mmCIF file with all atom_site columns, C-alpha atoms in Angstrom:
data_model
loop_
_atom_site.group_PDB
_atom_site.id
_atom_site.type_symbol
_atom_site.label_atom_id
_atom_site.label_alt_id
_atom_site.label_comp_id
_atom_site.label_asym_id
_atom_site.label_entity_id
_atom_site.label_seq_id
_atom_site.pdbx_PDB_ins_code
_atom_site.Cartn_x
_atom_site.Cartn_y
_atom_site.Cartn_z
_atom_site.occupancy
_atom_site.B_iso_or_equiv
_atom_site.pdbx_formal_charge
_atom_site.auth_seq_id
_atom_site.auth_comp_id
_atom_site.auth_asym_id
_atom_site.auth_atom_id
_atom_site.pdbx_PDB_model_num
ATOM 1   C CA . MET D 1 1   ? -19.853 10.759  -8.689  1.00 0.00 ? 192 MET D CA 1
ATOM 2   C CA . LEU D 1 2   ? -21.871 8.437   -6.194  1.00 0.00 ? 193 LEU D CA 1
ATOM 3   C CA . ASP D 1 3   ? -24.406 7.778   -9.013  1.00 0.00 ? 194 ASP D CA 1
ATOM 4   C CA . VAL D 1 4   ? -21.878 6.521   -11.286 1.00 0.00 ? 195 VAL D CA 1
ATOM 5   C CA . ARG D 1 5   ? -20.127 4.531   -8.419  1.00 0.00 ? 196 ARG D CA 1
ATOM 6   C CA . GLU D 1 6   ? -23.477 2.575   -7.574  1.00 0.00 ? 197 GLU D CA 1
ATOM 7   C CA . ARG D 1 7   ? -24.121 1.957   -11.314 1.00 0.00 ? 198 ARG D CA 1
ATOM 8   C CA . LEU D 1 8   ? -21.013 0.358   -11.456 1.00 0.00 ? 199 LEU D CA 1
ATOM 9   C CA . LEU D 1 9   ? -21.160 -1.875  -8.477  1.00 0.00 ? 200 LEU D CA 1
ATOM 10  C CA . SER D 1 10  ? -24.843 -2.861  -9.005  1.00 0.00 ? 201 SER D CA 1
ATOM 11  C CA . THR D 1 11  ? -26.267 -5.457  -10.992 1.00 0.00 ? 202 THR D CA 1
ATOM 12  C CA . THR D 1 12  ? -29.710 -4.193  -12.246 1.00 0.00 ? 203 THR D CA 1
ATOM 13  C CA . ASN D 1 13  ? -29.835 -5.597  -15.537 1.00 0.00 ? 204 ASN D CA 1
ATOM 14  C CA . SER D 1 14  ? -31.586 -8.709  -15.927 1.00 0.00 ? 205 SER D CA 1
ATOM 15  C CA . HIS D 1 15  ? -30.503 -9.290  -19.343 1.00 0.00 ? 206 HIS D CA 1
ATOM 16  C CA . ASN D 1 16  ? -26.606 -9.353  -18.492 1.00 0.00 ? 207 ASN D CA 1
ATOM 17  C CA . SER D 1 17  ? -24.983 -12.196 -16.244 1.00 0.00 ? 208 SER D CA 1
ATOM 18  C CA . PRO D 1 18  ? -25.448 -12.347 -12.821 1.00 0.00 ? 209 PRO D CA 1
ATOM 19  C CA . ARG D 1 19  ? -21.432 -12.273 -12.672 1.00 0.00 ? 210 ARG D CA 1
ATOM 20  C CA . SER D 1 20  ? -20.991 -8.787  -14.714 1.00 0.00 ? 211 SER D CA 1
ATOM 21  C CA . PHE D 1 21  ? -21.721 -5.317  -13.683 1.00 0.00 ? 212 PHE D CA 1
ATOM 22  C CA . THR D 1 22  ? -23.203 -2.399  -15.866 1.00 0.00 ? 213 THR D CA 1
ATOM 23  C CA . PHE D 1 23  ? -22.178 0.893   -16.379 1.00 0.00 ? 214 PHE D CA 1
ATOM 24  C CA . GLY D 1 24  ? -24.677 2.767   -18.756 1.00 0.00 ? 215 GLY D CA 1
ATOM 25  C CA . SER D 1 25  ? -24.980 0.439   -21.605 1.00 0.00 ? 216 SER D CA 1
ATOM 26  C CA . VAL D 1 26  ? -21.500 -1.342  -21.212 1.00 0.00 ? 217 VAL D CA 1
ATOM 27  C CA . ALA D 1 27  ? -21.257 -4.339  -19.312 1.00 0.00 ? 218 ALA D CA 1
ATOM 28  C CA . LEU D 1 28  ? -18.442 -4.926  -16.996 1.00 0.00 ? 219 LEU D CA 1
ATOM 29  C CA . GLY D 1 29  ? -17.174 -8.365  -16.520 1.00 0.00 ? 220 GLY D CA 1
ATOM 30  C CA . VAL D 1 30  ? -15.519 -10.002 -13.541 1.00 0.00 ? 221 VAL D CA 1
ATOM 31  C CA . LYS D 1 31  ? -11.980 -9.235  -14.951 1.00 0.00 ? 222 LYS D CA 1
ATOM 32  C CA . SER D 1 32  ? -13.050 -5.642  -14.817 1.00 0.00 ? 223 SER D CA 1
ATOM 33  C CA . LYS D 1 33  ? -14.021 -5.805  -11.048 1.00 0.00 ? 224 LYS D CA 1
ATOM 34  C CA . MET D 1 34  ? -10.601 -7.061  -10.402 1.00 0.00 ? 225 MET D CA 1
ATOM 35  C CA . ALA D 1 35  ? -8.785  -4.351  -12.239 1.00 0.00 ? 226 ALA D CA 1
ATOM 36  C CA . LEU D 1 36  ? -10.619 -1.877  -10.289 1.00 0.00 ? 227 LEU D CA 1
ATOM 37  C CA . HIS D 1 37  ? -10.344 -3.725  -7.095  1.00 0.00 ? 228 HIS D CA 1
ATOM 38  C CA . ARG D 1 38  ? -6.420  -3.770  -7.884  1.00 0.00 ? 229 ARG D CA 1
ATOM 39  C CA . LEU D 1 39  ? -6.201  -0.024  -8.718  1.00 0.00 ? 230 LEU D CA 1
ATOM 40  C CA . PHE D 1 40  ? -7.977  0.937   -5.515  1.00 0.00 ? 231 PHE D CA 1
ATOM 41  C CA . GLN D 1 41  ? -5.457  -1.605  -3.726  1.00 0.00 ? 232 GLN D CA 1
ATOM 42  C CA . LEU D 1 42  ? -2.590  0.425   -5.404  1.00 0.00 ? 233 LEU D CA 1
ATOM 43  C CA . SER D 1 43  ? -3.976  3.601   -4.492  1.00 0.00 ? 234 SER D CA 1
ATOM 44  C CA . SER D 1 44  ? -4.323  2.770   -0.863  1.00 0.00 ? 235 SER D CA 1
ATOM 45  C CA . VAL D 1 45  ? -0.417  1.408   -0.964  1.00 0.00 ? 236 VAL D CA 1
ATOM 46  C CA . LEU D 1 46  ? 0.635   4.836   -2.549  1.00 0.00 ? 237 LEU D CA 1
ATOM 47  C CA . ARG D 1 47  ? -1.347  6.705   -0.057  1.00 0.00 ? 238 ARG D CA 1
ATOM 48  C CA . SER D 1 48  ? 0.414   4.701   2.895   1.00 0.00 ? 239 SER D CA 1
ATOM 49  C CA . ALA D 1 49  ? 3.822   5.356   1.121   1.00 0.00 ? 240 ALA D CA 1
ATOM 50  C CA . VAL D 1 50  ? 3.392   8.956   0.999   1.00 0.00 ? 241 VAL D CA 1
ATOM 51  C CA . SER D 1 51  ? 1.834   9.246   4.323   1.00 0.00 ? 242 SER D CA 1
ATOM 52  C CA . LEU D 1 52  ? 5.240   7.383   5.793   1.00 0.00 ? 243 LEU D CA 1
ATOM 53  C CA . THR D 1 53  ? 7.400   9.674   3.855   1.00 0.00 ? 244 THR D CA 1
ATOM 54  C CA . LEU D 1 54  ? 5.570   12.557  5.296   1.00 0.00 ? 245 LEU D CA 1
ATOM 55  C CA . ARG D 1 55  ? 5.800   11.596  8.750   1.00 0.00 ? 246 ARG D CA 1
ATOM 56  C CA . ARG D 1 56  ? 9.680   11.051  8.325   1.00 0.00 ? 247 ARG D CA 1
ATOM 57  C CA . ASN D 1 57  ? 10.029  14.263  7.028   1.00 0.00 ? 248 ASN D CA 1
ATOM 58  C CA . ILE D 1 58  ? 8.218   15.966  9.288   1.00 0.00 ? 249 ILE D CA 1
ATOM 59  C CA . GLY D 1 59  ? 10.102  14.110  12.181  1.00 0.00 ? 250 GLY D CA 1
ATOM 60  C CA . ILE D 1 60  ? 13.384  15.268  10.797  1.00 0.00 ? 251 ILE D CA 1
ATOM 61  C CA . SER D 1 61  ? 12.208  18.822  10.060  1.00 0.00 ? 252 SER D CA 1
ATOM 62  C CA . ALA D 1 62  ? 10.974  18.972  13.784  1.00 0.00 ? 253 ALA D CA 1
ATOM 63  C CA . VAL D 1 63  ? 14.429  18.171  14.969  1.00 0.00 ? 254 VAL D CA 1
ATOM 64  C CA . LEU D 1 64  ? 16.214  20.660  12.685  1.00 0.00 ? 255 LEU D CA 1
ATOM 65  C CA . PHE D 1 65  ? 13.526  23.684  13.516  1.00 0.00 ? 256 PHE D CA 1
ATOM 66  C CA . GLN D 1 66  ? 14.075  22.968  17.171  1.00 0.00 ? 257 GLN D CA 1
ATOM 67  C CA . ARG D 1 67  ? 17.345  25.040  17.129  1.00 0.00 ? 258 ARG D CA 1
ATOM 68  C CA . ALA D 1 68  ? 15.043  27.947  17.912  1.00 0.00 ? 259 ALA D CA 1
ATOM 69  C CA . LYS D 1 69  ? 13.994  26.384  21.409  1.00 0.00 ? 260 LYS D CA 1
ATOM 70  C CA . GLU D 1 70  ? 15.963  25.886  24.166  1.00 0.00 ? 261 GLU D CA 1
ATOM 71  C CA . LEU D 1 71  ? 18.009  22.737  24.261  1.00 0.00 ? 262 LEU D CA 1
ATOM 72  C CA . ASP D 1 72  ? 17.604  20.096  27.075  1.00 0.00 ? 263 ASP D CA 1
ATOM 73  C CA . PRO D 1 73  ? 20.540  20.560  29.674  1.00 0.00 ? 264 PRO D CA 1
ATOM 74  C CA . VAL D 1 74  ? 22.127  17.398  28.732  1.00 0.00 ? 265 VAL D CA 1
ATOM 75  C CA . GLN D 1 75  ? 21.839  17.872  25.043  1.00 0.00 ? 266 GLN D CA 1
ATOM 76  C CA . LYS D 1 76  ? 23.591  21.403  25.942  1.00 0.00 ? 267 LYS D CA 1
ATOM 77  C CA . LEU D 1 77  ? 26.587  20.027  27.689  1.00 0.00 ? 268 LEU D CA 1
ATOM 78  C CA . PHE D 1 78  ? 26.964  17.432  25.025  1.00 0.00 ? 269 PHE D CA 1
ATOM 79  C CA . LEU D 1 79  ? 27.122  19.910  22.355  1.00 0.00 ? 270 LEU D CA 1
ATOM 80  C CA . ASP D 1 80  ? 29.477  22.132  24.491  1.00 0.00 ? 271 ASP D CA 1
ATOM 81  C CA . LYS D 1 81  ? 31.741  19.017  24.927  1.00 0.00 ? 272 LYS D CA 1
ATOM 82  C CA . ILE D 1 82  ? 31.697  18.449  21.183  1.00 0.00 ? 273 ILE D CA 1
ATOM 83  C CA . ARG D 1 83  ? 32.742  22.000  20.278  1.00 0.00 ? 274 ARG D CA 1
ATOM 84  C CA . ASP D 1 84  ? 35.492  22.205  22.923  1.00 0.00 ? 275 ASP D CA 1
ATOM 85  C CA . TYR D 1 85  ? 37.124  19.036  21.254  1.00 0.00 ? 276 TYR D CA 1
ATOM 86  C CA . ASN D 1 86  ? 36.786  20.482  18.042  1.00 0.00 ? 277 ASN D CA 1
ATOM 87  C CA . SER D 1 87  ? 38.360  23.769  19.000  1.00 0.00 ? 278 SER D CA 1
ATOM 88  C CA . LYS D 1 88  ? 41.249  21.730  20.847  1.00 0.00 ? 279 LYS D CA 1
ATOM 89  C CA . ALA D 1 89  ? 41.883  19.380  17.675  1.00 0.00 ? 280 ALA D CA 1
ATOM 90  C CA . LYS D 1 90  ? 42.292  22.442  15.724  1.00 0.00 ? 281 LYS D CA 1
ATOM 91  C CA . THR D 1 91  ? 44.698  24.253  17.975  1.00 0.00 ? 282 THR D CA 1
ATOM 92  C CA . ALA D 1 92  ? 46.615  21.036  18.355  1.00 0.00 ? 283 ALA D CA 1
ATOM 93  C CA . GLY D 1 93  ? 46.575  20.077  14.877  1.00 0.00 ? 284 GLY D CA 1
ATOM 94  C CA . GLY D 1 94  ? 45.799  16.314  15.482  1.00 0.00 ? 285 GLY D CA 1
ATOM 95  C CA . ILE D 1 95  ? 44.891  14.223  18.499  1.00 0.00 ? 286 ILE D CA 1
ATOM 96  C CA . VAL D 1 96  ? 44.037  15.962  21.541  1.00 0.00 ? 287 VAL D CA 1
ATOM 97  C CA . ASP D 1 97  ? 45.801  15.359  24.761  1.00 0.00 ? 288 ASP D CA 1
ATOM 98  C CA . ALA D 1 98  ? 48.186  12.845  22.887  1.00 0.00 ? 289 ALA D CA 1
ATOM 99  C CA . GLY D 1 99  ? 51.270  12.396  25.039  1.00 0.00 ? 290 GLY D CA 1
ATOM 100 C CA . PRO D 1 100 ? 54.624  11.288  24.299  1.00 0.00 ? 291 PRO D CA 1
ATOM 101 C CA . ALA D 1 101 ? 53.827  7.514   24.747  1.00 0.00 ? 292 ALA D CA 1
ATOM 102 C CA . TYR D 1 102 ? 51.289  7.954   21.907  1.00 0.00 ? 293 TYR D CA 1
ATOM 103 C CA . GLN D 1 103 ? 53.501  9.375   19.793  1.00 0.00 ? 294 GLN D CA 1
ATOM 104 C CA . LYS D 1 104 ? 56.258  6.548   20.358  1.00 0.00 ? 295 LYS D CA 1
ATOM 105 C CA . ASN D 1 105 ? 53.674  4.163   19.772  1.00 0.00 ? 296 ASN D CA 1
ATOM 106 C CA . LEU D 1 106 ? 52.652  5.933   16.530  1.00 0.00 ? 297 LEU D CA 1
ATOM 107 C CA . GLY D 1 107 ? 56.274  5.702   15.273  1.00 0.00 ? 298 GLY D CA 1
ATOM 108 C CA . GLU D 1 108 ? 56.788  2.204   16.189  1.00 0.00 ? 299 GLU D CA 1
ATOM 109 C CA . GLU D 1 109 ? 53.429  1.126   14.225  1.00 0.00 ? 300 GLU D CA 1
ATOM 110 C CA . VAL D 1 110 ? 54.669  3.256   11.129  1.00 0.00 ? 301 VAL D CA 1
ATOM 111 C CA . ILE D 1 111 ? 57.891  1.356   11.269  1.00 0.00 ? 302 ILE D CA 1
ATOM 112 C CA . LYS D 1 112 ? 56.244  -1.696  11.427  1.00 0.00 ? 303 LYS D CA 1
ATOM 113 C CA . LEU D 1 113 ? 53.984  -1.053  8.303   1.00 0.00 ? 304 LEU D CA 1
ATOM 114 C CA . GLN D 1 114 ? 56.871  0.184   6.454   1.00 0.00 ? 305 GLN D CA 1
ATOM 115 C CA . ARG D 1 115 ? 58.889  -2.696  6.918   1.00 0.00 ? 306 ARG D CA 1
ATOM 116 C CA . LEU D 1 116 ? 55.931  -5.182  6.003   1.00 0.00 ? 307 LEU D CA 1
ATOM 117 C CA . TYR D 1 117 ? 54.971  -3.421  2.967   1.00 0.00 ? 308 TYR D CA 1
ATOM 118 C CA . GLY D 1 118 ? 58.247  -2.478  1.605   1.00 0.00 ? 309 GLY D CA 1
ATOM 119 C CA . GLY D 1 119 ? 58.563  0.943   3.011   1.00 0.00 ? 310 GLY D CA 1
ATOM 120 C CA . GLY D 1 120 ? 57.483  4.197   1.272   1.00 0.00 ? 311 GLY D CA 1
ATOM 121 C CA . ASP D 1 121 ? 55.102  7.130   2.441   1.00 0.00 ? 312 ASP D CA 1
ATOM 122 C CA . LEU D 1 122 ? 52.361  6.206   4.448   1.00 0.00 ? 313 LEU D CA 1
ATOM 123 C CA . ASN D 1 123 ? 50.377  9.288   4.511   1.00 0.00 ? 314 ASN D CA 1
ATOM 124 C CA . LYS D 1 124 ? 50.494  9.270   0.906   1.00 0.00 ? 315 LYS D CA 1
ATOM 125 C CA . PHE D 1 125 ? 47.878  7.161   -1.624  1.00 0.00 ? 316 PHE D CA 1
ATOM 126 C CA . PRO D 1 126 ? 49.985  4.707   -3.515  1.00 0.00 ? 317 PRO D CA 1
ATOM 127 C CA . GLU D 1 127 ? 50.466  5.246   -7.179  1.00 0.00 ? 318 GLU D CA 1
ATOM 128 C CA . PHE D 1 128 ? 49.828  2.254   -9.183  1.00 0.00 ? 319 PHE D CA 1
ATOM 129 C CA . LYS D 1 129 ? 51.289  1.445   -12.314 1.00 0.00 ? 320 LYS D CA 1
ATOM 130 C CA . PHE D 1 130 ? 49.985  -0.999  -14.990 1.00 0.00 ? 321 PHE D CA 1
ATOM 131 C CA . THR D 1 131 ? 51.523  -2.405  -18.062 1.00 0.00 ? 322 THR D CA 1
ATOM 132 C CA . GLU D 1 132 ? 49.470  -3.144  -21.042 1.00 0.00 ? 323 GLU D CA 1
ATOM 133 C CA . PRO D 1 133 ? 49.627  -6.998  -21.432 1.00 0.00 ? 324 PRO D CA 1
ATOM 134 C CA . LYS D 1 134 ? 51.330  -8.294  -25.079 1.00 0.00 ? 325 LYS D CA 1
ATOM 135 C CA . PHE D 1 135 ? 49.142  -10.063 -26.857 1.00 0.00 ? 326 PHE D CA 1
ATOM 136 C CA . ASP D 1 136 ? 50.830  -12.715 -29.688 1.00 0.00 ? 327 ASP D CA 1
ATOM 137 C CA . GLU D 1 137 ? 48.707  -13.065 -32.729 1.00 0.00 ? 328 GLU D CA 1
ATOM 138 C CA . GLY D 1 138 ? 48.885  -16.604 -33.762 1.00 0.00 ? 329 GLY D CA 1
ATOM 139 C CA . ALA D 1 139 ? 48.742  -17.844 -37.286 1.00 0.00 ? 330 ALA D CA 1
ATOM 140 C CA . LYS D 1 140 ? 45.221  -18.180 -38.675 1.00 0.00 ? 331 LYS D CA 1
#
């Protein structure tokens, strides 16, 4: 394989022009050399893209597989607080530690929105009704 590459890049034949390269009995010109150069550049670009993708995936995988290890104390505290909040939200059925002032403000805002947008149920997605336009055929 190395012999083929050496032949490709050498200019040993004297009957060929100095700007052409020989491969066996076939003379490769400057355009062929440029095509090979582009091919090598493309392969290096693909190689770098694949290595970048693998590095990113390995980085994500390392975080996912780290569950077996013991967590950092700050991370553990953060996750405990999130789990605690999640359990409180499920038992409360909504916002955690929402007092009467929050409920009052929420009610006032709902009334403002109903007045502004013509009433209706704000917890339900609106239903749109589109009518087909009537086209009159003109005399041809």
